[in-house]
């Protein structure tokens, strides 16, 4: 027993460099299911704004997925351009470790600052690859702070294991992400979310970064919040701030820390129509129970595509995603299975955010937006309470935030937030840099060197099985220095050669899923499809991720 426990401890201290390779059996299964897709009959008068996505929108996407989209090409693009890693972290003492998949791109500049970026739910870290160079490689590093960027995938999404504990997930995720930064050698760091709080589904990414700031103030020295929806002070929690608020709102005059924008927002609040982002989540409707959706969507790639389209409708982006972008988002949820995504959504929606103030007021920078009105109210249509819709950009009241946070930087940007990471990534980067400038000016713990420059930081060479010890993984290999191994040739199985036996139906592969740490894989025979398999996939998960190898230079 002691030996196995010791081995688990060693595994828990490893950071492995990975490349992705999905078993072709699952890609073939995906194709079979898409070919068997049955869509509803046409709506006589389809209206996208009023009655959801019509057939004319969905059918071309299914056809594109079948005829033009290539996961192998997408896989190769990820492996060639994104420095990906995975490491196991113990969520709770009683549960199996959770393997987190994360991007770790170190800047070449000596004055870089460690930054933890939380992806907006339900997107994975791989969907944010376009942000890497914006943070790590500024045109003028002396003027614009560069960052060592870490983007983990939320547990249960993409290539991160789901959390098996029934405890509240948000605090667990916050602890895991802080542990990840410590393991990478970042004793102190900053953090940011990437989507506006009011339009985030269940505010998962906002709640995670808020928990990190509150629970880990000694390591997370500041957080950047996008359009946070601060709560009004109460007489019980902050009597002085409550009195200021009541006085300013009663006289409708800028005073006591309240601005004219605050006063106008207070007047407009009763007029704003409250429409639920996701009807039934956390409520009485059973249609959005996590198991209901998991069972419905794990067998239907087309159904999962519709779910992703619904999510985008909730977030209300102006950005027009290409067919490739939409299928990629669906594929990154389809391949590992949607159950982790649905479970995280249900846990977060059904548990109120009752986080108590910490011992220190977290230092925060804020990016807010001046736009008003719900983004889904197009063509004069009223949002239906029975359908998911995007919410308005709420007003961020600094005076409310100051009762709980130490607001050190602030920017209000014209227009609506939308899907910020895709539509206006420069706004996100500017907000983080404003926060960084204030904190670095008073705290030198964030930078390894205060001298700006382009000196290449020493890199660790991963040899043999591709393991980087935790104490040295702060110098993780950069994307341009990695050399992904080519995917091994797929072996032909009897089914692919047309030799299907009578019991072929019984051998149909289940939903791809990572085996839990310490468990033998339930799909070992399917993992044979990837040749000699992977030492980093813990037993040959069918969606195997193989550690990359790099020879000594």
XYZ file of C-alpha atoms in Angstrom:
553
model
C 0.000 0.000 0.000
C 2.791 2.397 0.889
C 4.451 1.746 -2.448
C 1.370 2.639 -4.474
C 0.759 5.737 -2.397
C 4.351 6.806 -2.901
C 4.035 6.298 -6.656
C 0.875 8.395 -6.721
C 2.731 11.141 -4.850
C 5.531 11.124 -7.405
C 3.025 11.302 -10.255
C 1.336 14.206 -8.512
C 4.596 16.171 -8.681
C 5.114 15.785 -12.419
C 4.382 18.274 -15.166
C 4.254 16.545 -18.534
C 4.551 18.041 -21.968
C 1.838 16.635 -24.231
C 0.694 16.328 -27.758
C -2.865 15.323 -28.604
C -3.822 12.256 -30.581
C -7.425 11.080 -30.668
C -8.108 7.467 -31.526
C -9.406 7.182 -35.085
C -12.103 4.797 -33.813
C -13.783 7.757 -32.139
C -13.398 9.931 -35.192
C -15.030 7.194 -37.260
C -17.798 6.876 -34.674
C -18.371 10.626 -34.867
C -18.729 10.405 -38.618
C -21.206 7.527 -38.343
C -23.376 9.460 -35.926
C -23.307 12.584 -38.068
C -24.370 10.551 -41.092
C -27.355 9.274 -39.093
C -28.394 12.734 -37.891
C -32.140 13.333 -38.011
C -33.169 16.966 -37.894
C -36.653 18.291 -37.032
C -39.075 19.379 -39.736
C -38.770 22.904 -41.031
C -40.557 25.607 -39.063
C -43.128 27.245 -41.391
C -41.818 30.730 -40.622
C -38.406 30.322 -39.011
C -37.205 33.296 -37.022
C -33.772 32.937 -35.479
C -34.349 35.597 -32.861
C -37.697 34.272 -31.699
C -37.688 30.519 -32.054
C -34.112 29.327 -31.785
C -31.751 27.990 -34.456
C -33.700 26.850 -37.535
C -32.792 23.963 -39.764
C -31.284 26.279 -42.360
C -28.586 27.177 -39.831
C -27.888 23.722 -38.455
C -27.948 21.576 -41.583
C -25.044 23.338 -43.344
C -22.966 23.022 -40.168
C -23.590 19.277 -39.975
C -22.672 18.969 -43.646
C -19.497 20.974 -43.080
C -18.562 18.758 -40.128
C -19.011 15.683 -42.298
C -17.509 16.837 -45.570
C -14.890 19.515 -44.900
C -13.816 19.607 -41.271
C -10.720 17.572 -40.409
C -9.936 16.877 -36.766
C -6.507 15.572 -37.770
C -5.650 18.959 -39.291
C -6.988 20.740 -36.217
C -5.067 18.377 -33.959
C -1.836 19.057 -35.862
C -2.429 22.811 -35.603
C -2.885 22.590 -31.836
C 0.212 20.454 -31.388
C 2.392 22.651 -33.593
C 1.388 26.015 -32.133
C 0.333 25.554 -28.509
C 2.673 24.541 -25.653
C 0.404 22.056 -23.852
C 0.977 20.287 -20.552
C -0.885 18.179 -18.044
C -0.311 17.512 -14.365
C -2.265 15.747 -11.628
C -3.479 17.759 -8.645
C -5.237 16.384 -5.582
C -8.581 18.168 -5.352
C -9.529 16.660 -1.981
C -7.849 14.125 0.274
C -10.582 11.543 -0.352
C -10.822 11.782 -4.151
C -8.580 10.751 -7.007
C -6.187 13.384 -8.357
C -7.493 15.478 -11.226
C -5.282 15.842 -14.273
C -5.378 19.438 -15.460
C -4.629 20.237 -19.072
C -3.107 23.676 -19.476
C -1.286 25.987 -21.836
C 1.987 27.367 -20.490
C 3.698 29.897 -22.729
C 6.650 31.704 -21.200
C 7.618 35.059 -22.607
C 11.179 35.535 -23.846
C 11.367 38.850 -21.987
C 13.086 39.008 -18.620
C 10.544 41.433 -17.134
C 7.564 39.137 -17.778
C 4.868 38.698 -15.127
C 3.101 35.362 -14.409
C -0.564 35.511 -15.442
C -3.326 32.949 -14.914
C -6.095 33.300 -17.520
C -9.422 31.572 -16.808
C -11.293 30.605 -20.011
C -14.957 31.606 -20.247
C -17.235 28.619 -19.635
C -17.866 26.384 -21.565
C -14.900 27.083 -23.838
C -11.618 25.252 -23.401
C -8.150 26.721 -23.199
C -7.437 25.591 -26.765
C -10.101 28.002 -28.012
C -7.963 30.894 -26.727
C -4.801 30.129 -28.679
C -5.137 33.462 -30.490
C -4.461 35.300 -27.202
C -1.047 33.780 -26.501
C 1.153 36.166 -28.488
C -0.870 39.209 -27.404
C 0.133 38.534 -23.808
C 3.594 37.031 -24.206
C 5.097 38.995 -27.112
C 4.325 42.742 -27.020
C 5.806 44.994 -29.693
C 7.466 47.141 -27.032
C 8.184 45.091 -23.868
C 9.611 48.150 -22.103
C 6.254 49.911 -22.459
C 3.796 46.997 -22.517
C 4.323 44.355 -19.869
C 4.872 40.832 -21.230
C 3.451 37.830 -19.415
C 4.254 34.214 -18.712
C 0.811 32.931 -19.664
C -0.931 29.942 -18.060
C -4.388 28.964 -19.386
C -5.844 25.849 -17.736
C -8.923 24.090 -18.991
C -11.650 23.965 -16.358
C -12.023 20.476 -14.816
C -14.353 18.353 -16.922
C -13.818 20.444 -20.053
C -11.512 19.649 -22.937
C -8.623 17.479 -21.829
C -8.901 18.146 -18.076
C -10.330 15.397 -15.873
C -13.691 16.085 -14.202
C -13.906 16.563 -10.457
C -15.526 13.510 -8.865
C -16.163 15.116 -5.489
C -19.695 16.189 -4.584
C -18.325 19.174 -2.710
C -18.734 22.644 -4.121
C -16.602 22.779 -7.228
C -15.729 26.467 -7.481
C -13.588 26.580 -4.290
C -11.924 23.305 -5.330
C -11.072 24.691 -8.763
C -9.662 27.869 -7.210
C -7.415 25.805 -4.928
C -6.313 23.591 -7.826
C -5.409 26.532 -10.053
C -3.413 28.160 -7.261
C -1.607 24.841 -6.711
C -0.898 24.695 -10.441
C 0.766 28.109 -10.407
C 2.858 27.136 -7.384
C 3.913 23.920 -9.093
C 5.028 25.848 -12.155
C 7.306 27.912 -9.943
C 5.134 31.032 -9.785
C 5.053 31.884 -6.091
C 3.275 35.128 -6.957
C 1.075 35.827 -9.959
C -1.882 37.770 -11.344
C -5.162 36.348 -12.649
C -7.918 37.431 -15.012
C -11.179 36.182 -16.427
C -11.983 36.723 -20.090
C -15.747 37.278 -20.276
C -18.166 39.739 -18.680
C -19.714 38.447 -15.482
C -23.410 39.152 -16.238
C -23.341 37.211 -19.511
C -21.273 34.273 -18.284
C -23.212 31.046 -17.839
C -23.569 30.639 -14.075
C -20.656 33.111 -13.769
C -18.279 30.144 -13.484
C -15.100 31.849 -14.686
C -15.878 35.022 -12.704
C -16.509 33.010 -9.556
C -13.297 31.027 -9.975
C -11.111 34.123 -10.297
C -12.965 35.791 -7.409
C -12.331 32.771 -5.173
C -8.655 32.764 -6.122
C -8.323 36.447 -5.222
C -10.154 36.032 -1.915
C -8.773 32.677 -0.758
C -5.176 33.066 -1.960
C -4.204 36.740 -1.479
C -0.614 35.878 -0.510
C 0.108 34.250 -3.875
C -2.395 35.929 -6.207
C -1.355 39.568 -5.853
C -4.139 40.956 -8.023
C -6.978 40.026 -10.371
C -8.476 41.680 -13.413
C -12.277 41.507 -13.563
C -14.334 42.023 -16.714
C -17.581 43.923 -16.146
C -18.128 42.611 -12.595
C -21.618 42.858 -11.169
C -20.940 44.136 -7.656
C -23.645 43.757 -5.045
C -25.058 46.702 -3.162
C -23.731 47.025 0.396
C -26.053 45.965 3.190
C -26.554 47.554 6.559
C -25.397 44.342 8.238
C -22.177 43.778 6.274
C -21.046 47.366 5.601
C -23.217 49.917 7.444
C -21.146 52.963 6.472
C -21.081 52.056 2.771
C -24.805 51.277 2.926
C -25.489 54.730 4.375
C -23.442 56.396 1.623
C -25.347 54.490 -1.042
C -28.758 55.347 0.408
C -27.805 59.006 0.703
C -26.512 59.277 -2.874
C -29.473 57.383 -4.343
C -32.016 59.370 -2.327
C -30.675 62.756 -3.439
C -29.817 61.460 -6.953
C -26.649 63.506 -6.838
C -23.025 62.448 -7.366
C -21.507 62.383 -3.893
C -19.723 60.192 -1.356
C -17.829 58.257 -4.042
C -20.787 57.797 -6.416
C -20.501 59.164 -9.959
C -23.092 60.578 -12.340
C -22.971 57.264 -14.249
C -23.910 55.470 -11.029
C -26.890 57.745 -10.458
C -28.156 57.258 -14.023
C -27.757 53.485 -13.687
C -29.751 53.467 -10.436
C -32.618 55.233 -12.209
C -32.618 52.779 -15.103
C -32.404 49.606 -13.032
C -36.162 49.170 -12.450
C -36.746 49.480 -16.221
C -34.408 46.642 -17.122
C -36.298 43.465 -17.837
C -34.850 40.486 -16.016
C -34.629 37.497 -18.343
C -32.989 34.259 -17.219
C -29.816 33.363 -19.072
C -30.492 29.644 -18.867
C -34.067 28.774 -17.903
C -34.272 25.839 -15.553
C -30.631 25.786 -14.437
C -30.783 25.920 -10.689
C -34.577 26.134 -10.875
C -37.468 23.702 -11.008
C -37.209 22.682 -14.652
C -35.752 19.189 -15.045
C -34.851 19.565 -18.704
C -31.493 21.052 -17.740
C -30.523 18.424 -15.178
C -26.877 17.474 -15.829
C -27.559 13.778 -16.347
C -30.463 14.506 -18.690
C -28.277 16.633 -20.909
C -25.283 14.308 -20.605
C -27.240 11.282 -21.787
C -28.902 13.273 -24.553
C -25.754 14.920 -25.866
C -23.130 12.198 -25.423
C -24.783 10.218 -28.231
C -25.435 13.107 -30.607
C -22.713 15.357 -32.011
C -25.419 17.355 -33.783
C -27.242 17.839 -30.483
C -24.040 19.004 -28.834
C -23.485 21.433 -31.689
C -26.933 22.889 -30.993
C -26.022 23.250 -27.330
C -22.890 25.218 -28.255
C -24.957 27.443 -30.548
C -27.321 28.073 -27.646
C -24.371 29.046 -25.455
C -23.163 31.512 -28.063
C -26.651 32.981 -28.244
C -26.594 33.477 -24.482
C -23.246 35.244 -24.676
C -24.565 37.423 -27.507
C -21.426 37.936 -29.590
C -21.111 40.315 -32.514
C -18.229 38.255 -33.811
C -19.232 35.947 -36.635
C -17.605 32.598 -35.991
C -16.639 30.579 -39.033
C -17.987 27.078 -39.589
C -14.575 25.742 -38.605
C -14.641 27.689 -35.324
C -18.106 26.398 -34.432
C -17.276 22.773 -35.196
C -14.007 23.044 -33.291
C -15.874 24.250 -30.185
C -18.336 21.379 -30.455
C -15.606 18.819 -31.150
C -13.599 19.831 -28.066
C -16.644 19.004 -25.944
C -17.826 16.012 -27.968
C -14.580 14.012 -27.951
C -14.068 13.801 -24.157
C -17.828 13.655 -23.546
C -20.133 16.418 -22.268
C -20.828 14.984 -18.811
C -18.042 16.944 -17.101
C -19.257 20.173 -18.660
C -22.871 19.565 -17.625
C -21.915 18.523 -14.111
C -19.824 21.641 -13.545
C -22.655 23.791 -14.885
C -25.228 22.143 -12.624
C -23.037 22.308 -9.505
C -22.262 25.968 -10.076
C -25.832 26.987 -10.894
C -27.339 25.147 -7.934
C -24.897 26.500 -5.333
C -25.164 30.157 -4.424
C -21.961 32.157 -4.309
C -21.724 32.792 -0.573
C -17.991 33.510 -0.466
C -17.152 35.487 2.654
C -14.661 38.374 2.562
C -11.099 37.263 3.207
C -8.546 38.589 5.647
C -7.280 41.017 2.996
C -9.115 43.083 0.436
C -7.963 41.729 -2.940
C -6.312 44.179 -5.304
C -8.335 44.313 -8.498
C -8.338 46.022 -11.840
C -11.658 46.471 -13.620
C -12.722 46.723 -17.242
C -16.319 47.899 -17.625
C -18.415 48.943 -20.616
C -20.676 51.896 -21.293
C -23.129 50.058 -23.564
C -26.642 49.360 -22.313
C -29.487 47.112 -23.350
C -29.766 43.418 -24.044
C -27.939 42.393 -27.168
C -30.575 39.895 -28.237
C -33.337 42.475 -28.718
C -33.038 42.695 -32.483
C -35.704 43.499 -35.049
C -37.957 44.805 -32.289
C -38.502 41.348 -30.808
C -39.052 40.940 -27.105
C -37.022 38.177 -25.461
C -39.082 35.165 -24.512
C -38.856 33.957 -20.914
C -38.969 30.400 -22.216
C -35.847 30.771 -24.331
C -32.231 31.423 -23.401
C -31.132 34.961 -24.143
C -28.164 37.217 -23.608
C -28.384 39.623 -20.721
C -27.628 43.337 -20.699
C -24.225 44.723 -19.830
C -24.809 45.646 -16.217
C -23.403 48.796 -14.695
C -20.284 48.284 -12.597
C -20.519 50.537 -9.555
C -17.046 51.209 -8.154
C -18.402 52.446 -4.838
C -20.077 49.080 -4.268
C -16.897 47.247 -5.174
C -14.687 49.275 -2.831
C -16.418 47.853 0.221
C -14.897 44.463 -0.596
C -12.025 45.070 -3.026
C -9.050 47.382 -3.257
C -9.673 48.768 -6.753
C -6.282 49.920 -8.035
C -6.984 50.286 -11.778
C -10.053 50.986 -13.845
C -11.117 51.483 -17.463
C -14.555 52.041 -18.961
C -14.717 51.107 -22.627
C -17.387 52.287 -25.097
C -19.903 49.746 -26.354
C -20.832 46.285 -25.138
C -18.550 43.589 -23.823
C -19.850 40.798 -26.027
C -17.535 37.839 -26.366
C -14.538 39.909 -25.374
C -11.732 37.391 -25.896
C -12.676 37.056 -29.575
C -14.195 40.414 -30.469
C -11.933 42.860 -28.620
C -8.944 40.978 -27.194
C -6.894 44.192 -27.073
C -9.316 45.566 -24.461
C -8.745 42.498 -22.305
C -4.965 42.787 -22.623
C -5.013 46.534 -21.880
C -7.030 45.973 -18.714
C -4.589 43.363 -17.452
C -1.607 45.593 -18.244
C -3.141 48.546 -16.383
C -3.510 46.390 -13.276
C 0.005 45.009 -13.695
C 1.552 48.466 -13.980
C 0.038 49.596 -10.689
C 1.008 46.463 -8.768
C 4.544 46.152 -10.154
C 5.201 49.791 -9.268
C 4.684 48.970 -5.586
C 5.553 45.261 -5.406
C 8.619 43.670 -7.025
C 7.652 40.082 -6.237
C 6.026 39.509 -9.628
C 9.023 40.003 -11.902
C 12.157 37.878 -12.048
C 14.020 40.883 -13.417
C 13.028 44.523 -13.254
C 15.144 45.302 -16.310
C 13.063 45.105 -19.501
C 14.707 43.354 -22.385
C 14.612 40.355 -24.616
C 17.010 38.025 -22.834
C 15.828 34.479 -23.439
C 15.068 32.752 -20.171
C 16.814 29.467 -19.529
C 14.735 26.569 -20.783
C 14.449 23.136 -19.274
C 15.011 20.275 -21.710
C 12.473 17.497 -21.418
C 14.104 14.188 -22.175
C 13.060 10.563 -22.237
C 9.496 10.320 -21.012
C 8.898 14.061 -21.249
C 8.635 14.769 -17.511
C 9.493 18.169 -16.058
C 9.883 18.101 -12.224
C 7.722 20.602 -10.413
C 10.622 22.529 -8.943
C 12.007 23.312 -12.417
C 8.832 23.508 -14.443
C 8.708 27.278 -14.042
C 10.982 27.303 -17.082
C 8.681 25.258 -19.228
C 9.558 24.883 -22.879
C 7.996 27.438 -25.196
C 5.839 26.680 -28.183
C 8.446 27.571 -30.747
C 10.986 25.255 -29.111
C 8.820 22.196 -29.055
C 8.907 19.647 -31.801
C 5.720 17.603 -31.823
C 6.089 13.983 -32.714
C 4.096 12.923 -35.747
C 0.971 10.996 -34.872
C 1.543 7.261 -35.230
C -0.131 5.588 -38.159
C -3.574 4.343 -37.323
C -3.841 0.569 -37.197
C -6.655 -0.997 -39.130
C -9.063 -2.947 -37.022
C -11.506 -5.564 -38.345
C -14.368 -3.071 -38.394
C -12.393 -0.651 -40.551
C -11.567 -3.470 -43.000
C -15.194 -4.472 -43.333
C -14.832 -7.610 -41.175
C -17.608 -6.854 -38.721
C -18.745 -9.764 -36.560
C -22.220 -10.401 -35.186
C -21.253 -8.913 -31.842
C -19.910 -5.686 -33.364
C -22.753 -3.736 -31.824
C -21.735 -4.892 -28.369
C -18.197 -3.660 -29.016
C -19.222 -0.176 -30.094
C -16.883 2.249 -28.298
C -18.387 4.260 -25.456
C -18.019 7.996 -25.093
C -14.322 8.950 -24.991
C -13.351 9.697 -21.419
C -10.166 9.938 -19.465
C -9.788 7.176 -16.846
C -9.552 8.568 -13.343
C -6.136 8.698 -11.766
C -5.211 5.308 -10.359
C -7.939 3.475 -12.299
C -7.248 1.031 -15.107
C -8.624 2.222 -18.418
C -12.021 0.836 -19.391
C -11.094 1.213 -23.039
C -7.596 -0.277 -23.105
C -8.275 -2.198 -26.291
C -9.360 1.003 -28.011
C -6.121 2.725 -27.058
C -4.194 0.211 -29.148
C -5.231 2.356 -32.082
C -2.499 4.837 -31.194
C 0.404 2.443 -31.513
C 2.606 2.277 -28.463
C 0.151 4.532 -26.599
C 1.132 7.179 -24.093
C 2.886 7.203 -20.785
C 1.041 10.392 -19.968
C -2.458 9.127 -20.611
C -2.601 6.982 -17.499
C -3.607 3.687 -18.909
C -4.268 4.454 -22.541
C -7.322 6.674 -22.595
C -8.985 6.470 -26.030
C -8.435 10.172 -26.562
C -4.786 9.665 -25.776
C -2.449 12.551 -25.129
C 1.155 11.475 -25.589
C 4.076 13.193 -23.847
C 6.358 14.918 -26.274
C 10.044 14.021 -26.289
C 12.889 16.403 -26.825
C 16.478 15.333 -27.283
C 19.346 17.029 -25.536
C 20.866 19.912 -27.378
